[in-house]
mmCIF file of C-alpha atoms in Angstrom:
data_model
loop_
_atom_site.group_PDB
_atom_site.id
_atom_site.type_symbol
_atom_site.label_atom_id
_atom_site.label_comp_id
_atom_site.label_asym_id
_atom_site.label_seq_id
_atom_site.Cartn_x
_atom_site.Cartn_y
_atom_site.Cartn_z
ATOM 1 C CA UNK C 1 -16.079 3.226 13.428
ATOM 2 C CA UNK C 2 -16.032 -0.511 13.129
ATOM 3 C CA UNK C 3 -17.556 -3.117 15.393
ATOM 4 C CA UNK C 4 -16.655 -6.789 15.093
ATOM 5 C CA UNK C 5 -18.244 -9.312 17.402
ATOM 6 C CA UNK C 6 -17.479 -12.981 17.993
ATOM 7 C CA UNK C 7 -17.981 -15.295 20.975
ATOM 8 C CA UNK C 8 -15.165 -15.279 23.499
ATOM 9 C CA UNK C 9 -14.934 -19.011 24.082
ATOM 10 C CA UNK C 10 -16.379 -22.238 22.734
ATOM 11 C CA UNK C 11 -15.908 -25.903 23.598
ATOM 12 C CA UNK C 12 -16.538 -28.818 21.263
ATOM 13 C CA UNK C 13 -15.852 -32.547 21.190
ATOM 14 C CA UNK C 14 -13.260 -34.269 19.059
ATOM 15 C CA UNK C 15 -14.821 -35.509 15.815
ATOM 16 C CA UNK C 16 -17.742 -33.085 16.024
ATOM 17 C CA UNK C 17 -18.624 -29.988 13.969
ATOM 18 C CA UNK C 18 -18.414 -26.462 15.363
ATOM 19 C CA UNK C 19 -19.547 -23.142 13.932
ATOM 20 C CA UNK C 20 -17.892 -19.898 15.029
ATOM 21 C CA UNK C 21 -19.911 -16.798 14.215
ATOM 22 C CA UNK C 22 -18.713 -13.283 13.500
ATOM 23 C CA UNK C 23 -20.874 -10.213 13.032
ATOM 24 C CA UNK C 24 -19.589 -6.876 11.896
ATOM 25 C CA UNK C 25 -20.753 -3.320 11.418
ATOM 26 C CA UNK C 26 -18.491 -1.269 9.194
ATOM 27 C CA UNK C 27 -18.781 1.252 6.431
ATOM 28 C CA UNK C 28 -16.825 0.560 3.276
ATOM 29 C CA UNK C 29 -16.654 -3.187 3.941
ATOM 30 C CA UNK C 30 -14.517 -5.064 1.431
ATOM 31 C CA UNK C 31 -13.944 -8.594 2.721
ATOM 32 C CA UNK C 32 -13.556 -10.829 5.742
ATOM 33 C CA UNK C 33 -10.641 -13.033 6.756
ATOM 34 C CA UNK C 34 -10.457 -15.909 9.201
ATOM 35 C CA UNK C 35 -7.160 -16.654 10.921
ATOM 36 C CA UNK C 36 -6.211 -19.417 13.348
ATOM 37 C CA UNK C 37 -3.817 -18.615 16.163
ATOM 38 C CA UNK C 38 -2.345 -21.147 18.543
ATOM 39 C CA UNK C 39 -1.219 -19.774 21.892
ATOM 40 C CA UNK C 40 2.034 -17.835 21.563
ATOM 41 C CA UNK C 41 2.207 -18.319 17.803
ATOM 42 C CA UNK C 42 1.473 -16.207 14.742
ATOM 43 C CA UNK C 43 -1.967 -16.019 13.127
ATOM 44 C CA UNK C 44 -2.272 -18.435 10.209
ATOM 45 C CA UNK C 45 -4.490 -17.573 7.240
ATOM 46 C CA UNK C 46 -7.522 -19.846 6.858
ATOM 47 C CA UNK C 47 -9.934 -18.169 4.449
ATOM 48 C CA UNK C 48 -11.026 -14.964 2.754
ATOM 49 C CA UNK C 49 -14.580 -14.128 1.699
ATOM 50 C CA UNK C 50 -15.469 -11.166 -0.466
ATOM 51 C CA UNK C 51 -18.643 -12.407 -2.122
ATOM 52 C CA UNK C 52 -21.707 -13.887 -0.447
ATOM 53 C CA UNK C 53 -21.683 -17.621 -0.045
ATOM 54 C CA UNK C 54 -19.698 -20.551 1.202
ATOM 55 C CA UNK C 55 -15.988 -21.209 0.593
ATOM 56 C CA UNK C 56 -14.835 -24.727 1.393
ATOM 57 C CA UNK C 57 -11.275 -25.808 2.094
ATOM 58 C CA UNK C 58 -10.971 -29.328 3.376
ATOM 59 C CA UNK C 59 -12.325 -29.554 6.917
ATOM 60 C CA UNK C 60 -12.797 -25.780 7.119
ATOM 61 C CA UNK C 61 -15.535 -23.730 5.441
ATOM 62 C CA UNK C 62 -16.322 -20.050 5.702
ATOM 63 C CA UNK C 63 -19.565 -18.278 4.884
ATOM 64 C CA UNK C 64 -20.332 -14.614 4.291
ATOM 65 C CA UNK C 65 -23.559 -12.629 4.050
ATOM 66 C CA UNK C 66 -22.739 -9.029 3.199
ATOM 67 C CA UNK C 67 -26.338 -7.862 3.588
ATOM 68 C CA UNK C 68 -26.519 -9.268 7.120
ATOM 69 C CA UNK C 69 -22.991 -8.316 8.184
ATOM 70 C CA UNK C 70 -22.426 -11.919 9.182
ATOM 71 C CA UNK C 71 -19.854 -14.626 8.678
ATOM 72 C CA UNK C 72 -19.156 -18.008 10.165
ATOM 73 C CA UNK C 73 -16.287 -20.470 10.185
ATOM 74 C CA UNK C 74 -17.306 -24.123 10.151
ATOM 75 C CA UNK C 75 -14.846 -26.740 11.356
ATOM 76 C CA UNK C 76 -15.694 -30.376 10.667
ATOM 77 C CA UNK C 77 -14.214 -33.594 12.095
ATOM 78 C CA UNK C 78 -12.636 -31.669 14.921
ATOM 79 C CA UNK C 79 -9.164 -32.681 16.023
ATOM 80 C CA UNK C 80 -7.362 -31.853 19.251
ATOM 81 C CA UNK C 81 -4.908 -29.704 17.276
ATOM 82 C CA UNK C 82 -7.818 -27.424 16.292
ATOM 83 C CA UNK C 83 -7.769 -26.035 19.838
ATOM 84 C CA UNK C 84 -6.759 -22.432 19.154
ATOM 85 C CA UNK C 85 -8.105 -18.920 18.890
ATOM 86 C CA UNK C 86 -10.005 -18.072 15.723
ATOM 87 C CA UNK C 87 -9.890 -14.456 14.632
ATOM 88 C CA UNK C 88 -12.205 -12.853 12.145
ATOM 89 C CA UNK C 89 -10.884 -9.688 10.546
ATOM 90 C CA UNK C 90 -12.414 -7.240 8.096
ATOM 91 C CA UNK C 91 -10.872 -5.117 5.401
ATOM 92 C CA UNK C 92 -12.221 -1.878 4.033
ATOM 93 C CA UNK C 93 -12.179 -0.969 0.364
ATOM 94 C CA UNK C 94 -8.849 0.560 -0.637
ATOM 95 C CA UNK C 95 -7.295 0.084 2.791
ATOM 96 C CA UNK C 96 -4.322 -1.954 3.975
ATOM 97 C CA UNK C 97 -5.816 -2.057 7.432
ATOM 98 C CA UNK C 98 -6.934 -5.414 8.792
ATOM 99 C CA UNK C 99 -9.220 -4.936 11.796
ATOM 100 C CA UNK C 100 -9.545 -7.972 14.021
ATOM 101 C CA UNK C 101 -12.341 -9.128 16.250
ATOM 102 C CA UNK C 102 -11.360 -10.140 19.780
ATOM 103 C CA UNK C 103 -11.076 -13.796 18.768
ATOM 104 C CA UNK C 104 -12.859 -16.972 19.806
ATOM 105 C CA UNK C 105 -10.903 -19.442 21.904
ATOM 106 C CA UNK C 106 -11.935 -22.940 20.855
ATOM 107 C CA UNK C 107 -11.207 -25.858 23.147
ATOM 108 C CA UNK C 108 -11.551 -29.338 21.664
ATOM 109 C CA UNK C 109 -12.104 -32.025 24.283
ATOM 110 C CA UNK C 110 -11.859 -35.816 23.912
ATOM 111 C CA UNK Y 1 6.031 -20.556 0.061
ATOM 112 C CA UNK Y 2 4.289 -18.120 2.375
ATOM 113 C CA UNK Y 3 7.059 -17.713 4.916
ATOM 114 C CA UNK Y 4 7.799 -14.595 6.874
ATOM 115 C CA UNK Y 5 10.721 -14.886 9.282
ATOM 116 C CA UNK Y 6 11.393 -12.790 12.364
ATOM 117 C CA UNK Y 7 14.380 -12.475 14.657
ATOM 118 C CA UNK Y 8 14.917 -12.701 17.513
ATOM 119 C CA UNK Y 9 12.252 -15.064 18.765
ATOM 120 C CA UNK Y 10 12.502 -13.682 22.298
ATOM 121 C CA UNK Y 11 13.974 -10.406 23.547
ATOM 122 C CA UNK Y 12 14.398 -9.064 27.064
ATOM 123 C CA UNK Y 13 15.518 -5.464 27.383
ATOM 124 C CA UNK Y 14 15.815 -2.742 29.957
ATOM 125 C CA UNK Y 15 14.126 0.613 29.632
ATOM 126 C CA UNK Y 16 17.374 2.316 28.618
ATOM 127 C CA UNK Y 17 18.407 -0.224 25.987
ATOM 128 C CA UNK Y 18 18.293 0.136 22.225
ATOM 129 C CA UNK Y 19 17.385 -2.970 20.260
ATOM 130 C CA UNK Y 20 15.975 -3.887 16.858
ATOM 131 C CA UNK Y 21 13.497 -6.447 15.621
ATOM 132 C CA UNK Y 22 13.978 -7.863 12.151
ATOM 133 C CA UNK Y 23 11.535 -9.268 9.626
ATOM 134 C CA UNK Y 24 12.243 -10.834 6.252
ATOM 135 C CA UNK Y 25 10.167 -12.255 3.418
ATOM 136 C CA UNK Y 26 11.159 -13.614 0.017
ATOM 137 C CA UNK Y 27 7.735 -13.846 -1.572
ATOM 138 C CA UNK Y 28 8.174 -10.682 -3.626
ATOM 139 C CA UNK Y 29 5.604 -8.930 -1.459
ATOM 140 C CA UNK Y 30 5.662 -5.137 -1.535
ATOM 141 C CA UNK Y 31 3.572 -4.390 1.540
ATOM 142 C CA UNK Y 32 4.905 -5.114 5.028
ATOM 143 C CA UNK Y 33 3.338 -4.546 8.419
ATOM 144 C CA UNK Y 34 4.149 -4.365 12.121
ATOM 145 C CA UNK Y 35 1.513 -5.417 14.637
ATOM 146 C CA UNK Y 36 1.559 -5.471 18.418
ATOM 147 C CA UNK Y 37 -0.368 -8.166 20.284
ATOM 148 C CA UNK Y 38 -0.943 -8.217 24.019
ATOM 149 C CA UNK Y 39 -1.981 -11.421 25.770
ATOM 150 C CA UNK Y 40 -5.530 -12.543 24.999
ATOM 151 C CA UNK Y 41 -6.078 -9.584 22.672
ATOM 152 C CA UNK Y 42 -6.159 -9.393 18.876
ATOM 153 C CA UNK Y 43 -3.238 -7.941 16.923
ATOM 154 C CA UNK Y 44 -3.181 -4.144 16.623
ATOM 155 C CA UNK Y 45 -1.718 -2.496 13.561
ATOM 156 C CA UNK Y 46 1.298 -0.243 14.174
ATOM 157 C CA UNK Y 47 2.873 0.526 10.781
ATOM 158 C CA UNK Y 48 2.411 -0.291 7.107
ATOM 159 C CA UNK Y 49 5.092 0.013 4.447
ATOM 160 C CA UNK Y 50 4.093 -0.047 0.815
ATOM 161 C CA UNK Y 51 6.840 -0.225 -1.817
ATOM 162 C CA UNK Y 52 9.377 0.661 0.877
ATOM 163 C CA UNK Y 53 7.527 3.836 1.843
ATOM 164 C CA UNK Y 54 5.761 4.349 5.160
ATOM 165 C CA UNK Y 55 2.078 4.303 4.330
ATOM 166 C CA UNK Y 56 0.399 4.077 7.736
ATOM 167 C CA UNK Y 57 1.558 5.020 11.226
ATOM 168 C CA UNK Y 58 -1.184 4.279 13.718
ATOM 169 C CA UNK Y 59 -0.155 7.031 16.144
ATOM 170 C CA UNK Y 60 2.632 4.871 17.529
ATOM 171 C CA UNK Y 61 4.967 6.513 20.109
ATOM 172 C CA UNK Y 62 8.323 7.638 18.732
ATOM 173 C CA UNK Y 63 10.171 5.127 20.904
ATOM 174 C CA UNK Y 64 9.198 2.691 18.114
ATOM 175 C CA UNK Y 65 10.931 3.515 14.843
ATOM 176 C CA UNK Y 66 10.280 1.416 11.732
ATOM 177 C CA UNK Y 67 12.655 1.081 8.817
ATOM 178 C CA UNK Y 68 12.330 -0.654 5.450
ATOM 179 C CA UNK Y 69 15.831 -0.949 3.934
ATOM 180 C CA UNK Y 70 14.588 -2.891 0.908
ATOM 181 C CA UNK Y 71 11.549 -4.741 -0.353
ATOM 182 C CA UNK Y 72 12.406 -7.923 1.581
ATOM 183 C CA UNK Y 73 13.346 -6.471 4.949
ATOM 184 C CA UNK Y 74 11.517 -4.623 7.680
ATOM 185 C CA UNK Y 75 13.045 -3.498 10.957
ATOM 186 C CA UNK Y 76 11.567 -2.084 14.125
ATOM 187 C CA UNK Y 77 14.019 -0.069 16.215
ATOM 188 C CA UNK Y 78 13.252 0.135 19.908
ATOM 189 C CA UNK Y 79 14.521 2.769 22.319
ATOM 190 C CA UNK Y 80 13.528 3.800 25.846
ATOM 191 C CA UNK Y 81 10.628 1.375 25.997
ATOM 192 C CA UNK Y 82 8.252 1.038 28.913
ATOM 193 C CA UNK Y 83 7.195 -2.185 30.688
ATOM 194 C CA UNK Y 84 3.728 -1.822 29.137
ATOM 195 C CA UNK Y 85 5.362 -2.262 25.723
ATOM 196 C CA UNK Y 86 5.952 -5.908 26.560
ATOM 197 C CA UNK Y 87 4.001 -7.887 23.958
ATOM 198 C CA UNK Y 88 4.271 -10.172 20.944
ATOM 199 C CA UNK Y 89 5.404 -8.155 17.922
ATOM 200 C CA UNK Y 90 4.212 -9.604 14.658
ATOM 201 C CA UNK Y 91 5.430 -8.824 11.191
ATOM 202 C CA UNK Y 92 3.242 -9.536 8.167
ATOM 203 C CA UNK Y 93 3.480 -9.116 4.424
ATOM 204 C CA UNK Y 94 1.097 -9.048 1.486
ATOM 205 C CA UNK Y 95 1.509 -8.714 -2.254
ATOM 206 C CA UNK Y 96 0.822 -4.985 -2.240
ATOM 207 C CA UNK Y 97 -0.880 -5.271 -5.624
ATOM 208 C CA UNK Y 98 -4.253 -4.855 -3.973
ATOM 209 C CA UNK Y 99 -4.386 -3.271 -0.556
ATOM 210 C CA UNK Y 100 -6.812 -5.857 0.780
ATOM 211 C CA UNK Y 101 -4.679 -8.870 -0.204
ATOM 212 C CA UNK Y 102 -4.062 -11.650 2.281
ATOM 213 C CA UNK Y 103 -1.538 -10.819 4.959
ATOM 214 C CA UNK Y 104 0.869 -13.572 5.985
ATOM 215 C CA UNK Y 105 2.301 -13.372 9.458
ATOM 216 C CA UNK Y 106 5.706 -14.227 10.830
ATOM 217 C CA UNK Y 107 6.139 -16.177 14.080
ATOM 218 C CA UNK Y 108 6.609 -13.005 16.106
ATOM 219 C CA UNK Y 109 9.109 -11.677 18.616
ATOM 220 C CA UNK Y 110 8.107 -11.992 22.259
ATOM 221 C CA UNK Y 111 9.400 -8.782 23.872
ATOM 222 C CA UNK Y 112 9.764 -8.271 27.603
ATOM 223 C CA UNK Y 113 10.707 -4.831 28.903
ATOM 224 C CA UNK Y 114 12.063 -4.774 32.452
#
């Protein structure tokens, strides 16, 4: 089976930096996605990591360590609109299936 | 353009009704997906269509019936649903060239079963 773990909730201050961690235990791991989901809306693609290392996209960066089964999403210069749930999801080699973690609800406060 | 559209946005139906959810994409994607998402839970995969053929059915009850009339359209036919089927139903698509390609989600249909 697969096990994906991320914190349930986090709070951070506007303008600050926050790191959301995700650990996973799967066999046949292929890659890891991060999605943002505002309440009542669809998940929006943020990043995809297949190889070890850091991928940077503007204020958002995502890191993957395949050997440690670990990823994080780093959000810089937090804005109020970043308040949302952040879902990490893994894919297995040769599979269409996207398996989500339970999501981390981030609250950005003034 | 990474747009997936879904209609209707909201749907309220009784347990004896028959209704359909529709999903459309014009990105040339050949893989399309239905997910179900309950409040404060992650999306759960229901069905995957690849090149208009049903590729995955995650043991979904027969009261949910998917259909892929062509490469741009995906329907979900609903019949004799239960109140516990109330959820956000999300459609997604991906290129289909590689199974692990990025999935792009539509805005969802919020379904309430009375």
